[in-house]
Amino acid sequence: MTADSADIRTAVVTGASSGIGAATARALASAGYRVVLTARRKDRIEALADTLPHAEAYALDVTDRAAVDAFARSLDRFPSVDVLVNNAGGALGAEPVATGDPADWRAMYEVNVLGVLHMTQALLPALTASGDGTVVVLSSTAGHATYEGGGGYVAAKHGAHVIAETLRLELCGEPVRVIEVAPGMVRTEEFATTRFRGDSDKAAKVYAGVDAPLTAEDVADTVAWAITRPPHVNIDLLVVRPRAQASNTKVHRSS
Ligand code: 8X3
């Protein structure tokens, strides 16, 4: 940390190695934050951090509580920790409930729910001490309505949504905002490919014929906007979808 960066506010972004997390790290750096990028893939976050002012990379698996606690202790070197963006998450599989793999459900619960819990619990003391802390939960429209084949992802994202709602109630009166951003269809390099276990044809069908799915930058823009409102303004829930998607089950596709 250099002397001229001593009074810069610090934002932690999980899952910052690609997609919405990487775009959010870039957006917050542009907004003047020191960004601590975390993800399991150290090479990717280091490469991105090298392109951003005051940014740092820290390899972290949010499902590993001991590692999360060690990470939280490492933040003591900063004057304050002001923002936590819980972005790490994802979908595995699109099977119906009847045939979904319990191992996939467990893995999705671990990262989408317990990952948010670990990070929030570990950083909350510092966020509160900052006097103006912000917790962001990147949930999903899958956390608000279900769809066939949504399976364990829908269940897990409902869990993430409930963390945000409950935490906001419990922190009322504390100097910490709790913001939930729930994106709909976002075309990123990895979301659908991961969900379909590397099957790029199935992944491409998710977006087939859709005029302009959201980009990671579109979502990052909304996250940065919500964070940069004045401290007394809490954007409880921001649902953002492409114009071509009216609901999880109504998407306009050209032939
Ligand atoms: C992603 C939205 O519709 O694929 O979080 O569940 S959806």
Tab-separated table of C-alpha atoms and ligand atoms in Angstrom:
chain	number	residue	atom	x	y	z
A	1	MET	CA	0.000	0.000	0.000
A	2	THR	CA	1.448	3.339	-0.989
A	3	ALA	CA	1.035	6.491	1.065
A	4	ASP	CA	-1.159	8.143	-1.566
A	5	SER	CA	-3.572	5.215	-1.478
A	6	ALA	CA	-4.094	5.304	2.298
A	7	ASP	CA	-7.528	6.888	2.152
A	8	ILE	CA	-8.897	4.905	-0.776
A	9	ARG	CA	-11.935	2.798	0.046
A	10	THR	CA	-11.543	-0.963	-0.320
A	11	ALA	CA	-13.897	-3.320	-2.120
A	12	VAL	CA	-13.616	-7.119	-2.113
A	13	VAL	CA	-15.047	-8.980	-5.104
A	14	THR	CA	-15.422	-12.765	-5.127
A	15	GLY	CA	-15.432	-14.782	-8.315
A	16	ALA	CA	-13.431	-12.002	-9.953
A	17	SER	CA	-11.620	-14.243	-12.429
A	18	SER	CA	-14.208	-13.873	-15.196
A	19	GLY	CA	-17.663	-12.669	-16.180
A	20	ILE	CA	-19.659	-10.433	-13.844
A	21	GLY	CA	-17.019	-10.582	-11.105
A	22	ALA	CA	-14.203	-9.419	-13.361
A	23	ALA	CA	-16.401	-6.704	-14.877
A	24	THR	CA	-17.444	-5.551	-11.390
A	25	ALA	CA	-13.804	-5.360	-10.300
A	26	ARG	CA	-13.098	-3.160	-13.320
A	27	ALA	CA	-16.158	-0.978	-12.668
A	28	LEU	CA	-15.287	-0.441	-9.000
A	29	ALA	CA	-11.662	0.345	-9.857
A	30	SER	CA	-12.986	2.953	-12.309
A	31	ALA	CA	-15.156	4.336	-9.510
A	32	GLY	CA	-12.016	4.865	-7.418
A	33	TYR	CA	-11.981	1.804	-5.171
A	34	ARG	CA	-9.001	-0.290	-4.241
A	35	VAL	CA	-10.289	-3.666	-5.377
A	36	VAL	CA	-9.217	-6.962	-3.851
A	37	LEU	CA	-9.990	-9.601	-6.451
A	38	THR	CA	-10.584	-13.097	-5.175
A	39	ALA	CA	-11.187	-16.365	-7.018
A	40	ARG	CA	-9.723	-19.828	-7.098
A	41	ARG	CA	-7.803	-19.155	-10.332
A	42	LYS	CA	-4.894	-17.041	-9.171
A	43	ASP	CA	-3.337	-16.490	-12.597
A	44	ARG	CA	-6.513	-14.887	-13.940
A	45	ILE	CA	-7.094	-12.503	-11.050
A	46	GLU	CA	-3.421	-11.545	-10.976
A	47	ALA	CA	-3.526	-10.723	-14.679
A	48	LEU	CA	-6.626	-8.564	-14.199
A	49	ALA	CA	-5.302	-6.895	-11.034
A	50	ASP	CA	-2.181	-5.896	-12.967
A	51	THR	CA	-4.371	-3.794	-15.271
A	52	LEU	CA	-6.183	-1.922	-12.478
A	53	PRO	CA	-4.952	0.867	-10.198
A	54	HIS	CA	-4.396	-0.163	-6.549
A	55	ALA	CA	-5.848	-3.640	-7.190
A	56	GLU	CA	-4.681	-6.835	-5.519
A	57	ALA	CA	-5.339	-10.515	-6.171
A	58	TYR	CA	-5.890	-13.169	-3.500
A	59	ALA	CA	-6.520	-16.800	-4.414
A	60	LEU	CA	-9.541	-17.952	-2.439
A	61	ASP	CA	-12.169	-20.662	-2.440
A	62	VAL	CA	-15.217	-19.164	-0.716
A	63	THR	CA	-16.430	-22.633	0.280
A	64	ASP	CA	-13.337	-23.079	2.478
A	65	ARG	CA	-14.186	-21.369	5.765
A	66	ALA	CA	-10.672	-21.506	7.217
A	67	ALA	CA	-9.276	-19.918	4.058
A	68	VAL	CA	-11.974	-17.223	4.142
A	69	ASP	CA	-11.135	-16.389	7.762
A	70	ALA	CA	-7.424	-16.149	6.906
A	71	PHE	CA	-8.301	-13.865	3.999
A	72	ALA	CA	-10.378	-11.646	6.280
A	73	ARG	CA	-7.422	-11.338	8.677
A	74	SER	CA	-5.163	-10.353	5.773
A	75	LEU	CA	-7.385	-7.323	5.125
A	76	ASP	CA	-6.247	-5.794	8.433
A	77	ARG	CA	-3.478	-4.035	6.526
A	78	PHE	CA	-6.016	-1.730	4.876
A	79	PRO	CA	-7.400	1.322	6.687
A	80	SER	CA	-10.933	0.038	6.103
A	81	VAL	CA	-12.934	-2.612	4.299
A	82	ASP	CA	-15.936	-0.884	2.804
A	83	VAL	CA	-17.589	-3.142	0.238
A	84	LEU	CA	-18.059	-6.876	-0.208
A	85	VAL	CA	-19.430	-8.098	-3.523
A	86	ASN	CA	-20.541	-11.722	-3.163
A	87	ASN	CA	-20.398	-12.741	-6.794
A	88	ALA	CA	-18.830	-16.225	-6.734
A	89	GLY	CA	-21.400	-18.800	-7.764
A	90	GLY	CA	-22.771	-20.719	-10.666
A	91	ALA	CA	-24.971	-23.466	-12.018
A	92	LEU	CA	-24.239	-27.166	-12.481
A	93	GLY	CA	-26.682	-29.129	-14.576
A	94	ALA	CA	-30.194	-28.483	-15.876
A	95	GLU	CA	-31.808	-31.800	-15.021
A	96	PRO	CA	-35.309	-31.967	-13.565
A	97	VAL	CA	-35.677	-32.407	-9.823
A	98	ALA	CA	-36.528	-36.078	-10.404
A	99	THR	CA	-33.091	-36.864	-11.822
A	100	GLY	CA	-30.776	-34.099	-10.626
A	101	ASP	CA	-27.498	-35.245	-9.105
A	102	PRO	CA	-27.421	-34.567	-5.351
A	103	ALA	CA	-23.673	-33.920	-5.650
A	104	ASP	CA	-24.434	-31.027	-8.031
A	105	TRP	CA	-27.059	-29.660	-5.658
A	106	ARG	CA	-24.599	-29.852	-2.775
A	107	ALA	CA	-21.854	-28.116	-4.760
A	108	MET	CA	-24.227	-25.329	-5.799
A	109	TYR	CA	-25.416	-24.847	-2.235
A	110	GLU	CA	-21.802	-24.715	-1.057
A	111	VAL	CA	-20.754	-21.930	-3.399
A	112	ASN	CA	-23.969	-19.945	-3.913
A	113	VAL	CA	-25.188	-20.015	-0.309
A	114	LEU	CA	-22.433	-21.047	2.112
A	115	GLY	CA	-19.859	-19.071	0.139
A	116	VAL	CA	-21.941	-15.921	0.662
A	117	LEU	CA	-22.406	-16.822	4.324
A	118	HIS	CA	-18.678	-17.412	4.919
A	119	MET	CA	-17.592	-14.180	3.275
A	120	THR	CA	-20.296	-12.084	4.881
A	121	GLN	CA	-19.673	-13.438	8.374
A	122	ALA	CA	-15.926	-13.030	8.045
A	123	LEU	CA	-15.993	-9.467	6.703
A	124	LEU	CA	-18.971	-8.070	8.588
A	125	PRO	CA	-16.969	-6.801	11.596
A	126	ALA	CA	-14.690	-4.776	9.296
A	127	LEU	CA	-17.571	-3.583	7.120
A	128	THR	CA	-19.402	-2.368	10.215
A	129	ALA	CA	-16.261	-0.740	11.614
A	130	SER	CA	-15.857	1.195	8.363
A	131	GLY	CA	-18.893	3.247	9.365
A	132	ASP	CA	-20.372	2.888	5.883
A	133	GLY	CA	-20.185	-0.710	4.756
A	134	THR	CA	-21.935	-2.387	1.855
A	135	VAL	CA	-22.686	-6.052	1.263
A	136	VAL	CA	-23.769	-6.960	-2.248
A	137	VAL	CA	-25.288	-10.331	-3.048
A	138	LEU	CA	-25.296	-11.204	-6.739
A	139	SER	CA	-28.255	-13.540	-6.740
A	140	SER	CA	-30.224	-14.174	-9.912
A	141	THR	CA	-33.730	-14.023	-11.261
A	142	ALA	CA	-33.465	-17.751	-10.469
A	143	GLY	CA	-33.599	-16.669	-6.834
A	144	HIS	CA	-37.050	-15.174	-7.310
A	145	ALA	CA	-38.940	-17.538	-9.600
A	146	THR	CA	-38.426	-21.089	-10.695
A	147	TYR	CA	-38.313	-22.771	-14.082
A	148	GLU	CA	-38.220	-26.358	-15.289
A	149	GLY	CA	-34.683	-27.681	-15.161
A	150	GLY	CA	-33.672	-24.893	-12.798
A	151	GLY	CA	-33.203	-27.540	-10.138
A	152	GLY	CA	-30.493	-27.021	-7.587
A	153	TYR	CA	-29.470	-23.674	-9.055
A	154	VAL	CA	-32.902	-22.193	-8.456
A	155	ALA	CA	-32.932	-23.670	-4.954
A	156	ALA	CA	-29.478	-22.291	-4.155
A	157	LYS	CA	-30.179	-18.827	-5.552
A	158	HIS	CA	-33.366	-18.657	-3.489
A	159	GLY	CA	-31.037	-19.287	-0.545
A	160	ALA	CA	-28.767	-16.412	-1.573
A	161	HIS	CA	-31.788	-14.113	-1.882
A	162	VAL	CA	-32.945	-15.084	1.599
A	163	ILE	CA	-29.517	-14.306	3.063
A	164	ALA	CA	-29.742	-10.770	1.640
A	165	GLU	CA	-33.287	-10.190	2.900
A	166	THR	CA	-32.623	-11.581	6.360
A	167	LEU	CA	-29.316	-9.788	6.767
A	168	ARG	CA	-30.923	-6.445	5.861
A	169	LEU	CA	-33.480	-6.950	8.610
A	170	GLU	CA	-30.871	-7.995	11.135
A	171	LEU	CA	-28.505	-5.110	10.342
A	172	CYS	CA	-31.167	-2.403	10.462
A	173	GLY	CA	-29.629	0.345	12.615
A	174	GLU	CA	-26.054	-0.653	11.755
A	175	PRO	CA	-24.017	1.333	9.208
A	176	VAL	CA	-24.128	-1.437	6.605
A	177	ARG	CA	-26.262	-1.563	3.483
A	178	VAL	CA	-27.358	-4.877	2.002
A	179	ILE	CA	-27.921	-4.787	-1.744
A	180	GLU	CA	-29.167	-7.644	-3.883
A	181	VAL	CA	-28.676	-7.567	-7.638
A	182	ALA	CA	-30.613	-10.265	-9.475
A	183	PRO	CA	-29.574	-10.612	-13.110
A	184	GLY	CA	-31.579	-12.517	-15.689
A	185	MET	CA	-30.040	-13.753	-18.924
A	186	VAL	CA	-26.401	-12.694	-19.080
A	187	ARG	CA	-24.113	-14.059	-21.764
A	188	THR	CA	-20.698	-14.623	-20.192
A	189	GLU	CA	-17.892	-16.820	-21.367
A	190	GLU	CA	-18.454	-19.451	-18.688
A	191	PHE	CA	-21.927	-19.537	-17.070
A	192	ALA	CA	-23.814	-21.750	-19.545
A	193	THR	CA	-20.751	-23.758	-20.554
A	194	THR	CA	-20.147	-24.676	-16.918
A	195	ARG	CA	-23.813	-25.487	-16.411
A	196	PHE	CA	-23.749	-27.872	-19.369
A	197	ARG	CA	-20.375	-29.360	-18.377
A	198	GLY	CA	-18.447	-28.018	-21.337
A	199	ASP	CA	-21.075	-28.793	-23.985
A	200	SER	CA	-20.775	-25.620	-26.070
A	201	ASP	CA	-23.721	-26.532	-28.343
A	202	LYS	CA	-26.105	-26.761	-25.404
A	203	ALA	CA	-24.600	-23.588	-23.945
A	204	ALA	CA	-25.107	-21.701	-27.222
A	205	LYS	CA	-28.795	-22.721	-27.325
A	206	VAL	CA	-29.414	-20.767	-24.123
A	207	TYR	CA	-28.812	-17.536	-26.042
A	208	ALA	CA	-29.904	-18.676	-29.525
A	209	GLY	CA	-31.904	-16.036	-31.372
A	210	VAL	CA	-32.004	-13.693	-28.369
A	211	ASP	CA	-31.450	-10.115	-29.387
A	212	ALA	CA	-28.767	-8.841	-27.023
A	213	PRO	CA	-28.592	-10.839	-23.818
A	214	LEU	CA	-27.067	-8.793	-21.012
A	215	THR	CA	-23.295	-8.586	-20.847
A	216	ALA	CA	-21.178	-8.874	-17.723
A	217	GLU	CA	-20.499	-5.154	-18.096
A	218	ASP	CA	-24.238	-4.360	-18.085
A	219	VAL	CA	-24.588	-6.078	-14.725
A	220	ALA	CA	-21.371	-4.624	-13.306
A	221	ASP	CA	-22.680	-1.185	-14.220
A	222	THR	CA	-25.792	-1.752	-12.086
A	223	VAL	CA	-23.713	-3.132	-9.192
A	224	ALA	CA	-21.360	-0.141	-9.253
A	225	TRP	CA	-24.312	2.254	-9.517
A	226	ALA	CA	-26.018	0.721	-6.474
A	227	ILE	CA	-22.789	0.806	-4.446
A	228	THR	CA	-22.008	4.405	-5.326
A	229	ARG	CA	-25.372	5.819	-4.155
A	230	PRO	CA	-25.082	7.957	-1.010
A	231	PRO	CA	-24.719	5.913	2.214
A	232	HIS	CA	-28.328	6.445	3.303
A	233	VAL	CA	-29.674	5.043	0.007
A	234	ASN	CA	-30.068	1.261	0.090
A	235	ILE	CA	-30.980	-0.362	-3.210
A	236	ASP	CA	-32.648	-3.406	-1.672
A	237	LEU	CA	-33.184	-5.378	-4.850
A	238	LEU	CA	-32.302	-4.612	-8.412
A	239	VAL	CA	-33.656	-7.047	-11.025
A	240	VAL	CA	-31.999	-6.614	-14.390
A	241	ARG	CA	-32.870	-8.511	-17.543
A	242	PRO	CA	-32.370	-8.029	-21.252
A	243	ARG	CA	-35.323	-6.412	-23.044
A	244	ALA	CA	-35.933	-9.689	-24.862
A	245	GLN	CA	-36.539	-11.577	-21.595
A	246	ALA	CA	-39.820	-10.786	-19.823
A	247	SER	CA	-39.539	-13.610	-17.294
A	248	ASN	CA	-37.471	-16.710	-16.640
A	249	THR	CA	-39.784	-18.610	-18.995
A	250	LYS	CA	-40.677	-15.926	-21.561
A	251	VAL	CA	-37.823	-15.066	-23.886
A	252	HIS	CA	-38.233	-13.623	-27.366
A	253	ARG	CA	-36.128	-15.444	-29.953
A	254	SER	CA	-35.909	-14.623	-33.640
A	255	SER	CA	-36.777	-17.875	-35.452
B	1	8X3	C1	-28.756	-16.900	-14.433
B	1	8X3	C2	-30.176	-16.733	-14.820
B	1	8X3	O1	-32.116	-17.824	-16.092
B	1	8X3	O2	-29.971	-18.926	-16.242
B	1	8X3	O3	-28.529	-16.547	-13.107
B	1	8X3	O4	-31.234	-19.025	-14.214
B	1	8X3	S1	-30.876	-18.201	-15.353
